[in-house]
């Protein structure tokens, strides 16, 4: 076989299969009060949730779209279906009870196999509804709650859901947070009791199958004092020639001396507008870890935010982004240092090729009372040709003199000097280029949770063998 002599785009062939829509229940496209009330009735919402949806809709209608990021002119909410599900769907803990067509989709993505081999529990969402949720008996025996958010809201955890739901991410935050508050559906709820360490990860996987649809799942995780959890989120969708929308929300509460690692592999198709919102708050001595891989979507706005509320709390963020032809990925993060002696460490890499645009935005905010705060942000970008683009937009708001804050950014192309050095050691030019690109991504990509789920291997297949033109 002839060796490859270029860097390929992500191989998406596994994810571009789609099922025909048949026997589905869905609301009309667009966004009206009638549609929001229809979703609320379908969900049998408690009164407080119905009121929340309608208030969010009002905020959405009175909020302008941001104008500082990539254009989203191709997204017309009048054409987006905000709720769709198979008519015979019901969430099940028994894989055999999942409808055959949906089961086949997740079998092809490797979900059941991954569950059997490496995961403590799995939730699988198809379009607007969870179709499967299961947690291993030994994990449940520790008192760990892992279920769909709607069941939790209607059951014994209803008060806990009401206390935390959209308290970190509020409808007032931005237009698409308000949209989420109005039409959210599906998602997972996790509660890890005090002192419990979940030894193997939990995972949710989100599959958007329908063309012209939106997915608005809500993930709520509470890790109590001294507890430890690793949660993996995977996403994919087939490619269509119409716009799809993802505007989910993730709210993470990390307790005193607790630890949460939240890993995401996003491989949406290139007709997807990914306008997701993620936020965590960390109590005294707690630790938040983000691991993020962004490889899909036409346009992304994605900036996970961490509030270091408690003294001695910490956050680490590791991310990699790959922007190919037709992609404008605007990603980054925000950290708010509120407690004393808090620390944040950020390491991100981005690769752009074939005209792809990659933008990294960071915001580090140190409040007046956050004495002893430390922050180190390091972002590097590599462009593989002269038609791609990469930008770094750092913001620092430091309100105390007692802080140690650093930011380093590197943007460039492959160095001719590095190529020459490797060639002088007997390495071919093609192999030298491939080695540099692989080395550039390695210290980030090795943090991605490939060892936990089979389908993750397919999601980050950067075929860096041979030379780069």
Coordinates of C-alpha atoms in Angstrom, one line a residue, residues 45-403:
X45 CA -43.8 19.5 33.2
X46 CA -44.4 20.6 36.7
X47 CA -45.8 24.2 37.0
X48 CA -42.4 25.7 37.8
X49 CA -40.8 24.2 34.7
X50 CA -43.7 25.4 32.4
X51 CA -43.3 28.9 33.8
X52 CA -39.5 28.7 33.3
X53 CA -40.0 27.7 29.7
X54 CA -42.3 30.6 28.9
X55 CA -40.1 33.1 30.8
X56 CA -37.1 31.9 28.8
X57 CA -39.1 32.3 25.5
X58 CA -39.9 35.9 26.4
X59 CA -36.2 36.5 27.1
X60 CA -35.2 34.9 23.8
X61 CA -37.6 37.1 21.9
X62 CA -36.1 40.2 23.5
X63 CA -32.4 39.3 23.2
X64 CA -30.2 40.1 20.2
X65 CA -27.8 37.6 18.6
X66 CA -24.2 38.4 19.5
X67 CA -22.2 40.1 16.7
X68 CA -18.6 39.4 17.7
X69 CA -18.2 35.8 16.7
X70 CA -18.6 33.8 13.4
X71 CA -21.6 34.6 11.4
X72 CA -24.7 32.4 11.9
X73 CA -26.7 33.9 9.0
X74 CA -27.4 30.4 7.7
X75 CA -29.3 29.5 10.9
X76 CA -33.0 30.4 10.6
X77 CA -35.1 29.3 13.6
X78 CA -38.2 29.4 11.5
X79 CA -36.8 26.3 9.8
X80 CA -35.7 24.4 12.9
X81 CA -37.8 21.7 14.5
X82 CA -37.2 21.9 18.3
X83 CA -38.7 18.6 19.4
X84 CA -38.8 15.3 17.6
X85 CA -39.1 11.7 18.7
X86 CA -40.2 8.3 17.5
X87 CA -43.9 7.8 18.4
X88 CA -43.2 4.4 20.1
X89 CA -40.2 5.7 22.0
X90 CA -39.8 5.1 25.7
X91 CA -36.6 5.3 27.7
X92 CA -35.4 1.9 28.7
X93 CA -32.7 0.3 30.9
X94 CA -32.9 -2.8 28.8
X95 CA -31.0 -2.6 25.5
X96 CA -33.3 -5.3 23.9
X97 CA -36.3 -3.0 24.4
X98 CA -34.9 -0.1 22.4
X99 CA -36.5 0.2 18.9
X100 CA -34.5 -1.7 16.3
X101 CA -33.7 1.2 14.0
X102 CA -32.4 3.3 16.9
X103 CA -30.6 0.3 18.4
X104 CA -28.8 -0.3 15.1
X105 CA -27.6 3.3 15.1
X106 CA -25.9 3.0 18.5
X107 CA -24.6 -0.5 17.7
X108 CA -22.8 1.0 14.7
X109 CA -21.4 3.8 16.9
X110 CA -20.2 1.2 19.4
X111 CA -22.2 2.3 22.4
X112 CA -23.3 -1.1 23.8
X113 CA -19.8 -2.6 23.3
X114 CA -18.2 0.4 25.0
X115 CA -20.6 0.0 27.9
X116 CA -19.8 -3.7 28.4
X117 CA -16.1 -3.1 28.2
X118 CA -15.2 0.1 29.9
X119 CA -18.0 2.2 31.3
X120 CA -19.8 2.4 34.7
X121 CA -23.0 3.6 33.0
X122 CA -24.3 4.9 29.7
X123 CA -27.1 7.2 28.5
X124 CA -28.0 7.4 24.8
X125 CA -30.0 10.2 23.4
X126 CA -31.6 10.1 19.9
X127 CA -32.9 13.4 18.6
X128 CA -34.9 14.9 21.4
X129 CA -35.3 11.9 23.7
X130 CA -33.1 9.5 25.7
X131 CA -33.8 6.0 24.5
X132 CA -31.5 4.1 26.9
X133 CA -30.1 4.7 30.3
X134 CA -28.3 2.1 32.4
X135 CA -25.8 2.1 35.3
X136 CA -23.9 -0.8 36.7
X137 CA -25.2 -2.4 39.9
X138 CA -22.0 -1.9 41.8
X139 CA -22.0 1.8 41.0
X140 CA -25.7 2.2 42.0
X141 CA -24.9 0.3 45.2
X142 CA -22.5 3.2 46.1
X143 CA -25.5 5.5 46.1
X144 CA -24.6 7.1 42.7
X145 CA -27.6 8.4 40.8
X146 CA -27.3 8.4 37.1
X147 CA -30.6 8.8 35.2
X148 CA -32.3 10.9 32.7
X149 CA -33.0 14.5 33.9
X150 CA -36.8 14.3 33.3
X151 CA -37.3 11.2 35.4
X152 CA -35.3 12.7 38.2
X153 CA -37.3 15.9 38.0
X154 CA -40.6 14.0 38.3
X155 CA -39.3 11.7 41.0
X156 CA -37.7 11.9 44.4
X157 CA -34.9 14.3 43.2
X158 CA -37.3 16.9 42.0
X159 CA -36.4 19.4 44.7
X160 CA -32.7 18.9 43.9
X161 CA -33.3 19.5 40.2
X162 CA -35.4 22.6 40.9
X163 CA -32.6 24.0 43.2
X164 CA -29.9 23.6 40.6
X165 CA -31.6 23.7 37.1
X166 CA -30.3 26.7 35.1
X167 CA -28.9 28.4 38.2
X168 CA -25.3 28.4 36.7
X169 CA -26.5 29.0 33.2
X170 CA -29.5 31.4 33.2
X171 CA -31.8 32.4 30.3
X172 CA -30.4 35.9 30.6
X173 CA -26.9 34.8 29.7
X174 CA -27.4 35.0 26.0
X175 CA -30.0 34.3 23.3
X176 CA -29.3 30.6 22.9
X177 CA -29.3 30.0 26.6
X178 CA -32.8 31.5 26.6
X179 CA -33.7 29.2 23.7
X180 CA -32.4 26.2 25.6
X181 CA -34.5 27.2 28.6
X182 CA -37.6 27.3 26.5
X183 CA -37.3 24.1 24.5
X184 CA -34.8 21.8 26.3
X185 CA -35.4 18.1 26.2
X186 CA -33.5 15.0 27.3
X187 CA -30.1 15.0 29.0
X188 CA -28.7 13.3 32.1
X189 CA -28.7 13.8 35.9
X190 CA -25.8 12.6 38.0
X191 CA -25.4 12.8 41.8
X192 CA -22.3 11.4 43.5
X193 CA -22.7 11.2 47.3
X194 CA -20.1 12.5 49.8
X195 CA -16.8 10.6 49.7
X196 CA -17.8 8.2 46.8
X197 CA -15.2 7.7 44.2
X198 CA -16.6 6.3 40.9
X199 CA -13.6 4.3 39.6
X200 CA -14.7 4.0 35.9
X201 CA -16.4 6.7 33.8
X202 CA -20.0 7.4 33.1
X203 CA -20.9 8.4 29.5
X204 CA -23.7 10.1 27.6
X205 CA -23.9 10.0 23.8
X206 CA -26.0 12.3 21.8
X207 CA -27.1 11.5 18.2
X208 CA -29.0 13.9 16.1
X209 CA -30.5 12.0 13.2
X210 CA -33.3 14.3 11.8
X211 CA -32.5 17.0 9.1
X212 CA -33.4 20.6 10.0
X213 CA -33.7 19.7 13.7
X214 CA -32.3 21.0 16.9
X215 CA -31.0 19.1 20.0
X216 CA -31.3 20.8 23.4
X217 CA -30.3 18.3 26.0
X218 CA -29.5 19.4 29.6
X219 CA -26.8 17.8 31.6
X220 CA -26.8 18.4 35.4
X221 CA -24.0 16.8 37.5
X222 CA -23.5 17.3 41.3
X223 CA -20.4 15.8 42.8
X224 CA -20.7 16.1 46.6
X225 CA -17.9 16.7 49.1
X226 CA -14.9 14.5 48.7
X227 CA -16.4 12.6 45.8
X228 CA -14.7 11.8 42.4
X229 CA -16.2 11.3 39.0
X230 CA -15.1 11.1 35.3
X231 CA -17.9 11.8 32.9
X232 CA -17.6 11.4 29.1
X233 CA -19.8 13.2 26.5
X234 CA -19.9 12.1 22.9
X235 CA -21.8 13.7 20.0
X236 CA -22.3 13.0 16.3
X237 CA -24.8 13.6 13.5
X238 CA -25.1 12.6 9.8
X239 CA -24.4 15.3 7.2
X240 CA -27.4 17.1 5.5
X241 CA -27.7 20.0 3.2
X242 CA -29.8 22.0 5.6
X243 CA -28.8 23.6 8.9
X244 CA -29.1 21.7 12.2
X245 CA -28.7 23.2 15.6
X246 CA -27.2 22.0 18.9
X247 CA -27.9 24.3 21.8
X248 CA -27.5 22.1 24.9
X249 CA -26.5 23.1 28.4
X250 CA -24.1 21.5 30.9
X251 CA -24.2 22.6 34.6
X252 CA -21.6 21.1 36.9
X253 CA -21.4 21.5 40.7
X254 CA -18.2 20.4 42.3
X255 CA -18.3 20.1 46.1
X256 CA -15.7 20.7 48.8
X257 CA -12.5 18.7 48.1
X258 CA -14.3 16.9 45.2
X259 CA -13.0 16.2 41.7
X260 CA -14.8 16.1 38.4
X261 CA -13.3 15.4 35.0
X262 CA -15.6 16.2 32.1
X263 CA -14.4 14.9 28.7
X264 CA -16.1 15.8 25.5
X265 CA -15.6 14.6 21.9
X266 CA -17.7 16.5 19.5
X267 CA -17.9 15.3 15.9
X268 CA -21.0 17.1 14.6
X269 CA -21.4 17.2 10.8
X270 CA -20.5 20.3 8.8
X271 CA -24.1 21.5 8.5
X272 CA -24.3 21.9 12.3
X273 CA -24.4 25.1 14.3
X274 CA -23.0 24.2 17.7
X275 CA -24.0 26.8 20.2
X276 CA -23.6 24.9 23.4
X277 CA -23.1 26.3 26.9
X278 CA -21.1 24.7 29.7
X279 CA -20.4 26.0 33.2
X280 CA -19.0 24.6 36.4
X281 CA -18.7 26.0 40.0
X282 CA -16.0 24.6 42.3
X283 CA -16.2 24.7 46.1
X284 CA -13.2 24.9 48.6
X285 CA -10.4 22.5 47.7
X286 CA -12.3 21.1 44.7
X287 CA -10.9 20.4 41.3
X288 CA -12.5 20.7 37.9
X289 CA -10.8 19.1 34.8
X290 CA -12.1 19.8 31.3
X291 CA -10.9 17.7 28.3
X292 CA -12.3 18.9 25.0
X293 CA -12.0 17.7 21.4
X294 CA -13.8 19.7 18.8
X295 CA -13.7 18.2 15.3
X296 CA -17.0 18.9 13.7
X297 CA -19.8 21.5 13.0
X298 CA -20.0 24.3 10.4
X299 CA -19.9 27.0 13.1
X300 CA -19.1 26.5 16.8
X301 CA -19.4 28.9 19.8
X302 CA -18.1 26.9 22.7
X303 CA -16.5 28.4 25.8
X304 CA -16.8 26.3 29.0
X305 CA -16.7 28.5 32.1
X306 CA -15.4 27.6 35.5
X307 CA -16.1 29.6 38.7
X308 CA -13.5 28.9 41.3
X309 CA -15.7 29.9 44.2
X310 CA -14.0 28.2 47.1
X311 CA -10.6 28.8 48.5
X312 CA -7.8 26.6 47.1
X313 CA -10.0 25.4 44.3
X314 CA -8.4 24.6 40.9
X315 CA -9.3 24.0 37.2
X316 CA -7.4 22.4 34.4
X317 CA -8.5 22.8 30.8
X318 CA -7.1 20.7 27.9
X319 CA -8.4 21.1 24.4
X320 CA -7.8 20.4 20.8
X321 CA -9.6 21.7 17.8
X322 CA -9.4 20.7 14.1
X323 CA -11.0 23.1 11.6
X324 CA -11.1 21.9 8.0
X325 CA -12.8 23.2 4.8
X326 CA -16.1 25.1 5.5
X327 CA -15.6 25.2 9.3
X328 CA -15.4 28.2 11.5
X329 CA -14.7 27.0 15.1
X330 CA -14.8 29.7 17.7
X331 CA -13.8 28.0 21.0
X332 CA -12.1 28.7 24.3
X333 CA -12.9 29.1 27.9
X334 CA -13.6 31.5 30.8
X335 CA -12.3 31.2 34.4
X336 CA -13.5 33.3 37.3
X337 CA -11.2 33.3 40.3
X338 CA -13.3 34.2 43.4
X339 CA -11.8 32.3 46.3
X340 CA -8.3 32.7 47.7
X341 CA -5.3 30.8 46.5
X342 CA -7.1 29.4 43.4
X343 CA -5.4 28.2 40.3
X344 CA -6.2 27.6 36.6
X345 CA -4.1 25.9 34.0
X346 CA -5.0 25.9 30.3
X347 CA -3.3 24.1 27.5
X348 CA -5.0 24.1 24.0
X349 CA -3.9 23.2 20.5
X350 CA -5.7 24.0 17.2
X351 CA -5.0 22.8 13.7
X352 CA -6.6 24.4 10.6
X353 CA -6.4 23.4 7.0
X354 CA -8.1 23.8 3.6
X355 CA -9.5 27.2 4.5
X356 CA -10.7 26.3 8.0
X357 CA -10.9 29.1 10.6
X358 CA -10.0 28.4 14.2
X359 CA -10.3 31.1 16.9
X360 CA -9.4 30.7 20.5
X361 CA -10.9 33.1 23.1
X362 CA -10.0 33.1 26.7
X363 CA -11.1 35.2 29.6
X364 CA -9.4 35.1 33.0
X365 CA -11.2 37.1 35.7
X366 CA -9.6 37.6 39.1
X367 CA -11.9 39.3 41.6
X368 CA -10.8 41.8 44.2
X369 CA -10.9 39.2 47.0
X370 CA -9.1 36.4 45.1
X371 CA -5.7 36.9 46.7
X372 CA -3.0 34.4 45.7
X373 CA -4.7 33.5 42.4
X374 CA -2.5 31.8 39.8
X375 CA -3.4 31.3 36.1
X376 CA -1.3 30.0 33.2
X377 CA -2.9 30.0 29.7
X378 CA -1.0 28.4 26.8
X379 CA -2.6 28.1 23.4
X380 CA -0.8 27.1 20.2
X381 CA -2.2 27.0 16.7
X382 CA -0.8 25.4 13.5
X383 CA -2.0 26.3 10.0
X384 CA -1.2 23.7 7.4
X385 CA -1.6 25.9 4.3
X386 CA -1.8 29.6 3.3
X387 CA -5.6 29.8 3.0
X388 CA -6.5 28.8 6.5
X389 CA -6.7 31.1 9.5
X390 CA -6.1 31.0 13.2
X391 CA -6.6 33.8 15.8
X392 CA -6.2 34.2 19.5
X393 CA -8.3 36.6 21.6
X394 CA -7.2 36.7 25.2
X395 CA -8.9 38.8 27.9
X396 CA -7.6 39.3 31.4
X397 CA -9.5 41.2 34.1
X398 CA -7.3 41.3 37.2
X399 CA -8.6 43.2 40.2
X400 CA -6.0 42.3 42.8
X401 CA -2.2 42.9 43.0
X402 CA -1.7 39.6 44.7
X403 CA -2.0 37.3 41.6

